[in-house]
Every structure is written in structure tokens, then in C-alpha cells.
Amino acid sequence: MRLPPAYTPYVLRVSLEAGTPATKNGVFKTNFPLDGGQFEREKFAERRLPTDFSKPIHIDLPISHAGAFCYWVEYDGDASGSRTKGREGYFNIDPILRTKARSPIIGQDATVSEKGGAILSDSVNLPLDGLAILTLVSKWMGPLSKWRDYLAEASERGYNMIHYTPLQERGESDSPYSIRNQLVYEPSMFSDKDDLAKDGGKAKLEEMLHIAREEYGLLSLTDVVLNHTANDSPWLIEHPEAGYSPSNTPHLAPALELDTAMIEFSADLEAKGLPTRITSSQDVDIVITAFEDHVKSLNLWQYYVLSVQAERESVRAALEAHNLQPWDGVAHKSVVELADILRTSGVVQGIGTHEKRFGTRVEGHVAAGLVKAAFVDLQDIEALADAWVRVVDVLNVPLYQEWEDDTRAAMDGIKNRLRYARLDEHGPKLGPISKELPLMETYFTRIKGKVESDPGTYSLANNGWIWNADPLKNFALPPSKAYLRREVIVWGDCVKLRYGEGPSDNPWLWKHMTNYVQSLAMSYEGFRIDNCHSTPLHVGVTLLDAARVVNPDLYVCAELFTGSEEMDTLFVSRLGINSLIREAGNAWDSKELSRLLYRHGLGKPIGSMDDACVTSKEELPPPTGKGPTRPCVVIPHNGSVPHALFYDLTHDNESYLDKRSAEDALSTGALMTFSYSAIGSVKGFDDLYPKLLNLVQESRAYEATRLTEGSGIARAKRILNTLHAEMATGKFEEGHVHEESGYLVLHRVQPSTQKGYLLVAHTAFHKGSKDRGFISPVKLRRTKAKFLYGATIDFSSYDNRNDDQTLRGMSGRLVEMPPIVVPQGLDGEGPYGEVIIPDSFPPGSIMLFETQLQGLDSSLDAFCSSGSDEAFGDLDLIDLNVVLYRADGEERDATQGEIGAYNVPGIGALTYCGLEGFMHPLRHIMRYNDLGHALCGHLRDGTWAMDYVYSRLEKQVQTFPKLAKPAEWYKKRFDRIKDSAAPFLRPKYFAIVISEAYKAARRAAIEQCSEFVSSGHSFTQDLALVSVQLHGIVQSASMDPGKPTPSLAAGLPHFSAGWARCWGRDVFISLRGLFLTTGNYTGAKKHILAFASTLKHGLIPNLLDSLRSPRFNSRDSPWWMLQNIQDYTLSAPDGLSILSESVKRRFPQDDTWVAWDDPQAYSYASTVAEIIQEILQRHADGIVFREYNAGPNLDMQMKDEGFNIDIKVDWSTGLIFGGSAHNCGTWMDKMGESTKAGTKGVPGTPRDGAPVEITGLLKSTLRWLDGLSEQGHFPFKGVEAIIDGKRRLVTYKEWSTLVQASFEECYYVPLSPSDDPKYNVNPALINRRGIYKDVYGSGPGREWSDYQFRCNFPIAMVVAPELFDDKHALDSLKLADVVLRGPLGMKTLDPEDMQYRPYYDNANDGTDPAVAKGLNYHQGPEWGWPLGYFLQAYLYFDGKAGSSPEDTNETLHYLHRHLLPSRRHIRDDPWAGIPELTNKDGEYCRDSCNTQAWSASTLLDFLETVHKLA
């Protein structure tokens, strides 16, 4: 994360969702000095995180200064006693840079001011995006006494920081980057040598840097060279350990031999009669062939292989001494097999190290033991020694091959370098080959006076770089063979520094380089890390930390060549790099340049909405926990891409004359200044130098041309650089870039004032063209533009004008354009300004305009975001269903087809008609400013979406009177947007209105919920909103047959309206979570009373159909209703009063079917208590009937027998049995539909018998009623039943006791077969043990289905935990956790079951009966709602029988981890719910409802249970 400078201290908040793994005994760790004191990289402050499963956890870090910091969370791992370290995060805080203020470059008359950019006395904060950096090569500036001219020139050209190449004493090559002494400045800079003697010139140089800062407004940046030192650094004599040598890095020994051989061979070329001057490829081949022969004589293969002679003697001696290591399993193996065994066993010492000749070997006793055990037929010592030699020969084969490969690579490298350096047109064209200028650069520096006596210590590896190397690997260390294979593009004047793993490995070097960086940090405002990608990370981190100790506001930039954005981010994060250098010169055409500008310099897109829509206002608690809260603005952070320092050209790259054309300097240079980033250039670019200058060999001085006629593009740069800084300080942070036919148009805008600057640049990527080309006129909607400046560049010659003393640019003349008028136009989209390109505008030309949006309503942002709470605050939950949600089917049903979901071209119909429909795409758009999204394009094209939003509410005011206020609120804002906002701003303002409305509506909904919801975390609230999402009014489904009333949809989109909307089973599985935990007791009560009124045959309908044509084919629905009535009495205020509520009965007492408006309908009433009793009594008597209107008109799939309903109580066990092979009366109710597969009318899961969840619900009801009856709150004692031929009273307690006594025996399948006699099991049918049966007493021929392991038993555990043996229960739950639990739900069948089919496809009309027409609906697909019951059951029984029942935190953490996929899904899915089901392992199922009532409900049940525990 990149964070802004702490001009005013602010807080960085790290937020963790409740219940995530990091909260499991979590500890937040950071090296940010939370407790005060000085920053230390390895010193970490800790904050122990509270264990909170209901609310998010915040860690607030007070930010008051710059720096680069790391953080992570450590928490308990899965294994007992283990700790897990979370992923490291990094935050880099920008430094505060202060510089001199300057006068505005654009005067009050909107023209370029001649006095603009003048240095003022005041100082201002300069944001990084305002940096305009000029690179000056120090050696070409001459002594300090001549610097003022260059400083004045840079200041006049609008630069505010100078990048000085290294100013330290240069080595013998005279390269600024080959530093001879890091603590002494270059002597040639000082006229008075006393200045140098006192402190290495530091004080005198700082005087000049002070002048630059105070008089010229120029901050200072210098290179920090950490990787190498000059080859003649005097301290290398005393400290050769600072470099890599064969002495401390032994694998370099053969590389040194090869390097020495190359030097000696080069010195002897003439004596050998070989060409010393390379004039042709033939010369190259002759020399290299001769050198190859010379290298062969070195016998470098000896560094690779085992010595045959030494190995023979060693094994022979061991055999004679009977010193043998035993070997097993090698007898009679071939020599090839023996060699393989040796390689894999690790006994070959020194292999691959190349540290010394014949350093690869096998200990004699090891080899002797091997040959003795392998060659069992040989006894003679000489014969065994010869056998070992044969093994050694095999071992050596790949080692010889490795030597040959490495030698070939080295020869190729030398050959290629020889050709480049002496033959290639673009090479340096070096002179004759000699000892001083050998075939290629030497890889080692030999310290004179020392190397002669100790070459291993005083031959130090030179630094360089390697193509496509891994920047995290040191190519001077093994296993790299880069020096041997000559893969390093070496700098012969630089010795690579050897830091080791830390200061203890090389104390003197670390101390010396720490002094170096700290000295620089005290003098300069910024560092450029030279060769950063080759800087070992730990070195860069440690030394930059040391630098920031003396200068916390140090600006750090670097150029990386990692080839990977991921690797770039790693370096930026670890080193605290503030800016990465990017270069426009790398673009190969205008399209690529446009991409680079968009990527690195755009800022935010024009019309961006994150500040307006994503930020929020909150109250910040006091840091100590005491005192008043403080108002604050909360800005979410998305992470950062590395900030750019965008150069038009860097000092070490070819000029534009070489790469493109000289003319492109003006156009690309201008484009860089319009980047919302730091920018950079080199003096030679502005002065139009024709060629790249050689840093090493060039010694002439710059010419200071200031702003004169011969100053190249400097006059244009003065305007543009100064404007660049002004745009940064003025927060012109929004931009737009457009490329067309070689033109680039870049517009920068200040979002608050909508003032902007427009740059039109005609790029010149190709030489010679003067053609204007073609670009469409630039239309600026509702915007006036005024010409400020224009120029092209004219070259009379591209020749070099340098002389022996001075560096000069080409003869290029800046030709300034006369002003042009920007005409105003008007078309169907409104007024516009139109920039028309003049007839003469050749490649390389630029034009600059000031722009201003006309008719800007400065209060529009505030107006659009105001008043939402007043507009939406009075809405009830049913109103909010309309405002927030409504799927297409619901909306069309509710509005007689007049309104449907809004259709966005390129996206299609939105998920919801209400705010959530628009918010799903807007969340992404707002957070990432994705103004290229199809919705944004649609909004720019017209205002149809705005009209839709308010008109759909206006049209429904008659039904929902309270919608008038939000409709009016919308309309006023959208009308004002239409009147005053340009089309390009419509997406922003639409987003403000929609997001403000959404936040207000969501707040209104949450505020009407229970404390559990209103104080809960976002996941709890997201789940609670599903109750608003699915509970609303449609015309075709109601709780009243005579008028529309709110009803709960089972799911969307499939159950949005009509007879399929409201299901008895679904309603009552969902009611507790969606209505009772959320506090909507009124909604719950209305559903209870409506369904209770339909009681018939002792059942309630599965399909309600607005109470008009309910269908009674569900055995479990009445028991779910009774469970909900019980839950209601325990949850709602005065909940018991519902039992005395009078309910008019939909059907007559004799169960006759009558129409809802028949006089017999609703002709009598019962209390809820009486209805409860009727359900139990009818079951006790037995329920036998045939469904009304049985036949294809009722169910076109069911066979005739399936319409027969038969339910009874087995009074020997107390269990309720029912169903048949022809129907499916529980929630697993899929009826076969395929004629082709022969499954039509065949239930997929009949579950006839006593399903385990019905038994649990029965037991729960009996326990509850027994308690109520005992307390006098229920007017009945039990039921009448015929037992042993006599009708008698069976009390609730007796019935409950009967079920309790029989449950484990009937349902449990013991883990051990030895326990089978204790239980009612058939061992032949058992597929898995340690489970609870899904059904007890399945019908004849399907007895096996009792033993199917399914997800229903946890339901019984939650509602009637007393039925279960605690240990049996927990063991079965742990098994379900492994076998059945999926990411978003529970598998409906054991994967080991032969019927398991986890992919549901209702459209499949194939011949496979198992899956045809989706018969496998409940045979493996993972359903959402059983997951909540599983979690509740696990929590309960782990508390009873777990390893630490007194501490539930471990279990809660474990179970909350199971909720992470659900958290992500409801947050990210457009339906904002939990799906009905998924296929295997959470895979999307197209036939599933995308949001299902019971799926969200049971998770809320679990979360409320956790909340109560807390």
C-alpha cells in the first residue's frame, strides 16, 4: 500500500472480519513503531487481537511520518500448538518534500506568463506527482564553481529536483558509477583542495546543494551505488574480503583460470601470428578457434570429474586395510546402476562445486564397501579396484559433458562479445586486442602488488548483469556458473561487493557502506538506487533503513529490470521504493506510448467516483479508549501499483534520433509532463543531443544554454514542467488519454472545479514525415477551451555540433504557433468546444489548451449525497423490498408486466430492479474507477437508467404510498444531473445517487432489525437482508386469498411469483433465521397464522398458492411449523400469546375441499393451540387420504398411487411413519419426469418410513408441549391413541419418553460390528458405520435406504439434542465434516454411495435413469440450508463431548472457517444471497435458485447462537 505524506497525521486501519482464521488467538505484528521510539526493521510491536465472532476487529496505526513498514497476523494453526504466520503486508508512506513556491505559469488572463515559474520566498509541500527531475551527469558539469549556470538553467526550465549521477571520487575508468572512495567527493569538483581534505568535500558540496534548494528551488537526488566499488578502490588492498574471490568463494577458481588464460592469450596474439585487429567475421572465427585450443590445454575438466588414478588408489588402500562401509541390495548390479545409486545416495563429495581440481571424490571405504558388495564374484583387490574404475568412468560421463557444455557456453559468450565490441556497427569498435584490451572484458580485478603472491585472495570478481536473471539470486554464488560460462555482461571497472547474509559476515564492508548511505541521506532529499534489481534485498533493506534513520523523509526511486510486475512489487514493498523509473522511450509506437501513459501517468479517469462514493464518514474512537470520539473520513485502500517516475529519456539510453526521430522529443517530452506522476528528463534530451553520450569515455562539459534560441525544447519544457507541478499541487488528478493515427490527446482535470488542461501531441515515431495526418476534431462536451501554447520543432541539420571542449545539441529550432480559436458548437447532445488541428501540424508538434466545464454546479456533489436518510428512513421492510430488490419475475407480476429488470447494453438484464441490481456492477466501478464498464458507457449515452430508477417507484406509489418520498428524492437529483452534468460526468453522479440511496435504504433496513443484526458484522447483515430480499408483495402470491399481502419467496429467480412462490416447508425452515433472529416478529406471525388457517388432514400445505388451491402432500411441513411456533414463543415479546390467537379455518372440519370463497370456507375458527393439538391428534389417529383433484391436473409427473397419503404412529417406538415408494413427502421431494429413462412417476428419494429430521422435530414439539402443559400454558395434556386395542390418553411426556427410549436403538449404526446386537441394524446393508440412519423403516425392497449417509441427522440434533448419545453424535458429525461438507452446503449423499451423482441438470433428458431430468436433485448435489444445522450441531456436541468442552473458542474458529466461502459468495454474487444448491465442491449449478431463503436462514441461526454465547 502506498500511503500519502503525513502533512496532517492520520490513521491507517487494518480491519479483520470477525471469525476469520486470523482472529484465532491472533497477534498483529508490525515494525511500525506503534509504541513510539525509533524505527528498527526487526523490532516488532504486537497487538493481541480479541476473539470476536460478531464484530470486525480494527487495528489503528497513527501515521505521522514517512517510512516503509511491514505487518502480518500470526494465529493458531491447524495442528495442536502450531502457529501460522499470515501473508506479509507492506505500507510505504510518501515522504514530505518541501521546496520553494513558484509563481503561476498561466497568468490571470489565461496566457502563459513571462514571469511564470519564478522562485518565491515561501516554501510549499511538493507531492511526488509534482516532481520534475532533471538528470545531470556530474563529470560534465565541471567544478562546483561553475554549477550555478546549470542550476539556474534547470530552474528556469521548470525542474524542481536534480538527479546527480554519483559525485564521489571516480575510479580509473572515470565512470561516475565506478566509485573509488565512497566517503570522498570527486577531487576535480573542488578548486580549493582544503575543502576536500577536511571532510572529503561534504561541507562544500552541501553549500552548493543549499544554494540549489534555496535560490533555485531545486531539491537534490543522487545515485546510491551499493553493488560494487571501483576496481582501484584503495581499501580493497586492506579488505579483499569485501569482494568475491576464489579464496572466499571457491567455485570461482576455474572462472579465474579461464579469465587469466584469456588475458595471456590476448597478449600473445601477435606472437602467435593471429590477427589483433578484428575486421571481419573470419577474423573472429580464427581467433576464437585458436583460443578454444588454448583453453583445452588448461584441462579445466579436472574441476568437474573424479580422478581415476586417485580413486583407484583410494579404494585399493581401503580394501587392503579391510576398511569397508557395508552396502545392501547392490549385489550383481551393473556399473551403470551402481553409478546411479551413488549419485542418489549423496556419497559423491564435491560434485558440482568446481572448487578445485579433482575435488569430486568418493571416500575410499565407501567405494571399497560398494565394489565388495556389488562384485561378489571378485576377490582379488586389483580386480575390485579395476571394477571401481569402471564405475568411476560411468560417474564421469555426465561430468565431462557438463564441462563441455560450460566450455562451449563460455566460448560462445567470448565470441559474441568479441564480435560486438570490435565488429558490430552499434558496438564500441574497440582497437587492437592486447593484454590491456583482451578478447572481452576481464571478469576479475587483480589487485596490483598483492595478486602476484596470492591470486586466490586478490583476484576479485567484477560486477555486471545477466539477461533475464532471477533478481533474487546472486550470480556470484553457487550454484550459478555465470562467471565460468561468461554469461555476465561485465563492468570491468567495478568489483562486485560481497555482503554475505548480514553484517556479521563482513563487518567492515557493512560499516563502510552504512557510513556512505547515511552521509548521503544527510545531504540529499532523495536516492536513486543504482542497479537495484541486482541489489540483494537484505542489503537494500538494511542500508535504506540506516539512511532513513538520519532522513525519515528520504525519497527513494529505482529502475528495475525484473521482467515481472510481481517482482517489481516485491522490491518496492521490501525496500520502501517510492517511485519506479519508467521510460517513454521504450514505446515502439503511439499506441504503446498511449498504454504506458494510461498505465503510469493517467491518475484517475475523468469523472472518477471513488472519492465521492466509496469514502464514508465515521467516528474514530480515542486511541486510549478514553475520551470523546472524533469525526473522520474513512477511505478504503485497494492496494497500490508502484508509483512511477516517468522519464522521456534516461541518461543511459539511446537518443530519439536513433530510436525514432529527433522531432519526437517535443511531442513525447510534452506528454510526460501531463502524466500524473513524478517525471524526469536529461539535459541532453532538452538540448537535443543527437547521440547517447558515453559515461565512461566522454569528458567534455555541458553548454548552459538556459532558454536561448539554441536551447532545444527548453522553452516549451519551462511551461510544461512548471504546469506539471502546479497540476499536482492543485490536484488535477483525473485524466483521459486518447490515441488516434499517431496523435495523442491528454486531458487533465481538477475534479472539484472541472478546470483542466488539454495537450494535443502529434508523435513522430518515424523519420522524415512532415505530414499533418488525420485526427478527428476533439469535441469537449459542455466545455470551453482556450489556446495557451503551441510549438513544433524544425531541424536545419541533424549533425553533431560538439567541439573538443563542449557538448551541444543539434540545430533544432522551436517554432511557436500563433494562437488558434476553439469554436463552440451545438448538437443533439448539447454544447461543446471543438479543437480542430491546424493544417500545418507536422509530427512532433504540440498544442496546449486551458479548459473549463461550463455550467458547473459546484454544489451538485453535495446535493446528490444529501437527504437520503430523510427520503428512505420512513420505509418499512416491505417498502424496502421494492426499493432494494425485486427480481424481474416479481416486478412484472407486481406491476402487471409493466416494469421488469433494467437492461444494460453489453451486460443484459440486471439481477434486481431495485438498488441492489445497480449496486452490483457499481461496487466494482466505484472502487476501481472502471469508467470503461458497459454501465458507464450506457449512462454517458443517455439518461434512461435515471428515468427507470425513479419512474418504477412513481408507478407503484398507489400500492406503496411511502415510496413517494424516495421517488421524489431520485427525481430531483436526476433532473439536476440532466440539467448541469456533462455526459462524461453522468456515471459519477448516478453512482453518487444510487450508492447514497443504497446506504440509506440498507441502514433503514438494518435499523429495523434486532440488536443481533444491527450490532453484527457485515456477513450477519448481508444474510439478514435476505429476509428483505425475499419478503415482499406480488399480485399472484399472498397470505390472503382475497388480496395481495407480503409473502416469503422460497428462492429467486425460480420461485418469484404464482403458486411456486410460497412453500410451507421452505417458509418454516426459513422463518426462524430470516424473521425471528432479525426481529421481524410481525412477518413471522402472519406466516404462521396464514398456514395454520389451512390445516387439513392434520397437515399444512407444501404449496400454499395464496390459500386458494393449496396442496397437501408434505409430511414434514406441519412439524416445521410447530417448531417455528415454538421458536416464536421463545423469541418474540409476549410470544406465548400466539397460542390463544383465533384463526379462521380455510377448510370445513370434515376436510371437505371447498373453494376459498365458498360459504363453508372460513366458517369456523380455532386457536393456534387447538391447531397444534389437532396436528398431533390427527397423527396419533393416523392420516389416510387421497389428494384432492388427484391426477395429471394436480401433478402431471406422479403415478396414481403417489396421490395416496398414509401417515401413522408406531406406538411401540413413538415414531411417525409415512409415505410410500410412489411419493416423496419430505424436502427431498424430486419426482422422476423422464419417459425416456423410465423414471416418470418414480421418486428420486421417497424416504418413506420415519425420516430422522421428522423424528427430531416430533421430539422437540413433545418436549415443548409437555413443559407448557406442566406450567399451565397449554390447554391439553396429550393425545388419544389406540394402544393394545384400547383408546387412551398418551401424555406428551409419555410419547416423548417413548421416542427418547427408541431413538438411538433405531437410528444409530454402531462403529463396531460387535455392538450390532444393541441396535436395530442389518449388517448386510451397512455401507458406512458410526453414522445415524437417514430414515428408519424404509419400505419393502428399499431397506438399504435407511443406511444412506445424508445431511439430515444434524437437523434432529439441533432441535432435539437430547435424543443423541453425545459421543456418537460428535463422531458422526466429524465424519460428516469430512465426507459431506462442501464449500457452500452439505452433500445430500455420501460420495461412496453407489447412487451418488453430484451434478444436477434438470434439462438432461438422457437415458441414464440416475440423472435424467434431474432425478439426482438430492443424490449428491450440495444444498445450502443443511450447512447451518450442521454448524449448530457441531458446536453443541463438541461442547458436550469434545476435547475441551469448557472452551468453545477453538470450535468456533474452526466452524467460522467453514463460513468463509459463504461470506465471499454473498458479498460478491449479484444475487446477494446464498444459493439453493451447488454441484460438486461448490461448483455453480445453473438450475439452482441463486438466492434461497432457507440457505441464508440457517446460517443466521448459527450466527445468532454464537452471538448468544458471546
PDB file of C-alpha atoms in Angstrom, residues 227 279 310 319 485 531 645 756 785 825 885 983 1048 1082 1085 1135 1138 1149 1157 1193 1356:
ATOM      1  CA  ASN A 227      26.592  -3.366  -5.543  1.00  0.00           C
ATOM      2  CA  THR A 279      37.907  -6.566 -39.373  1.00  0.00           C
ATOM      3  CA  ALA A 310      43.315 -41.256  -7.185  1.00  0.00           C
ATOM      4  CA  LEU A 319      40.417 -52.896   0.564  1.00  0.00           C
ATOM      5  CA  ARG A 485      30.206 -19.669 -18.576  1.00  0.00           C
ATOM      6  CA  ASN A 531      21.363  -1.421 -10.351  1.00  0.00           C
ATOM      7  CA  LEU A 645       8.919   8.337 -12.097  1.00  0.00           C
ATOM      8  CA  GLY A 756      -8.415  21.368 -16.924  1.00  0.00           C
ATOM      9  CA  ALA A 785     -11.141  25.639 -24.321  1.00  0.00           C
ATOM     10  CA  GLY A 825     -20.816  24.044 -31.341  1.00  0.00           C
ATOM     11  CA  TYR A 885     -34.563  -5.776  -4.576  1.00  0.00           C
ATOM     12  CA  PRO A 983     -22.415  13.285 -20.297  1.00  0.00           C
ATOM     13  CA  LEU A1048     -41.840 -15.098   1.620  1.00  0.00           C
ATOM     14  CA  THR A1082     -44.903  -9.462  12.772  1.00  0.00           C
ATOM     15  CA  LYS A1085     -46.644 -14.300  12.979  1.00  0.00           C
ATOM     16  CA  GLY A1135     -44.596 -14.866  22.331  1.00  0.00           C
ATOM     17  CA  ILE A1138     -49.862 -16.510  19.870  1.00  0.00           C
ATOM     18  CA  GLN A1149     -63.984 -29.521   9.929  1.00  0.00           C
ATOM     19  CA  ASP A1157     -64.749 -18.022  -1.445  1.00  0.00           C
ATOM     20  CA  ASN A1193     -54.132 -31.744 -13.412  1.00  0.00           C
ATOM     21  CA  ALA A1356     -32.613 -33.593  14.614  1.00  0.00           C
TER      22      ALA A1356
END
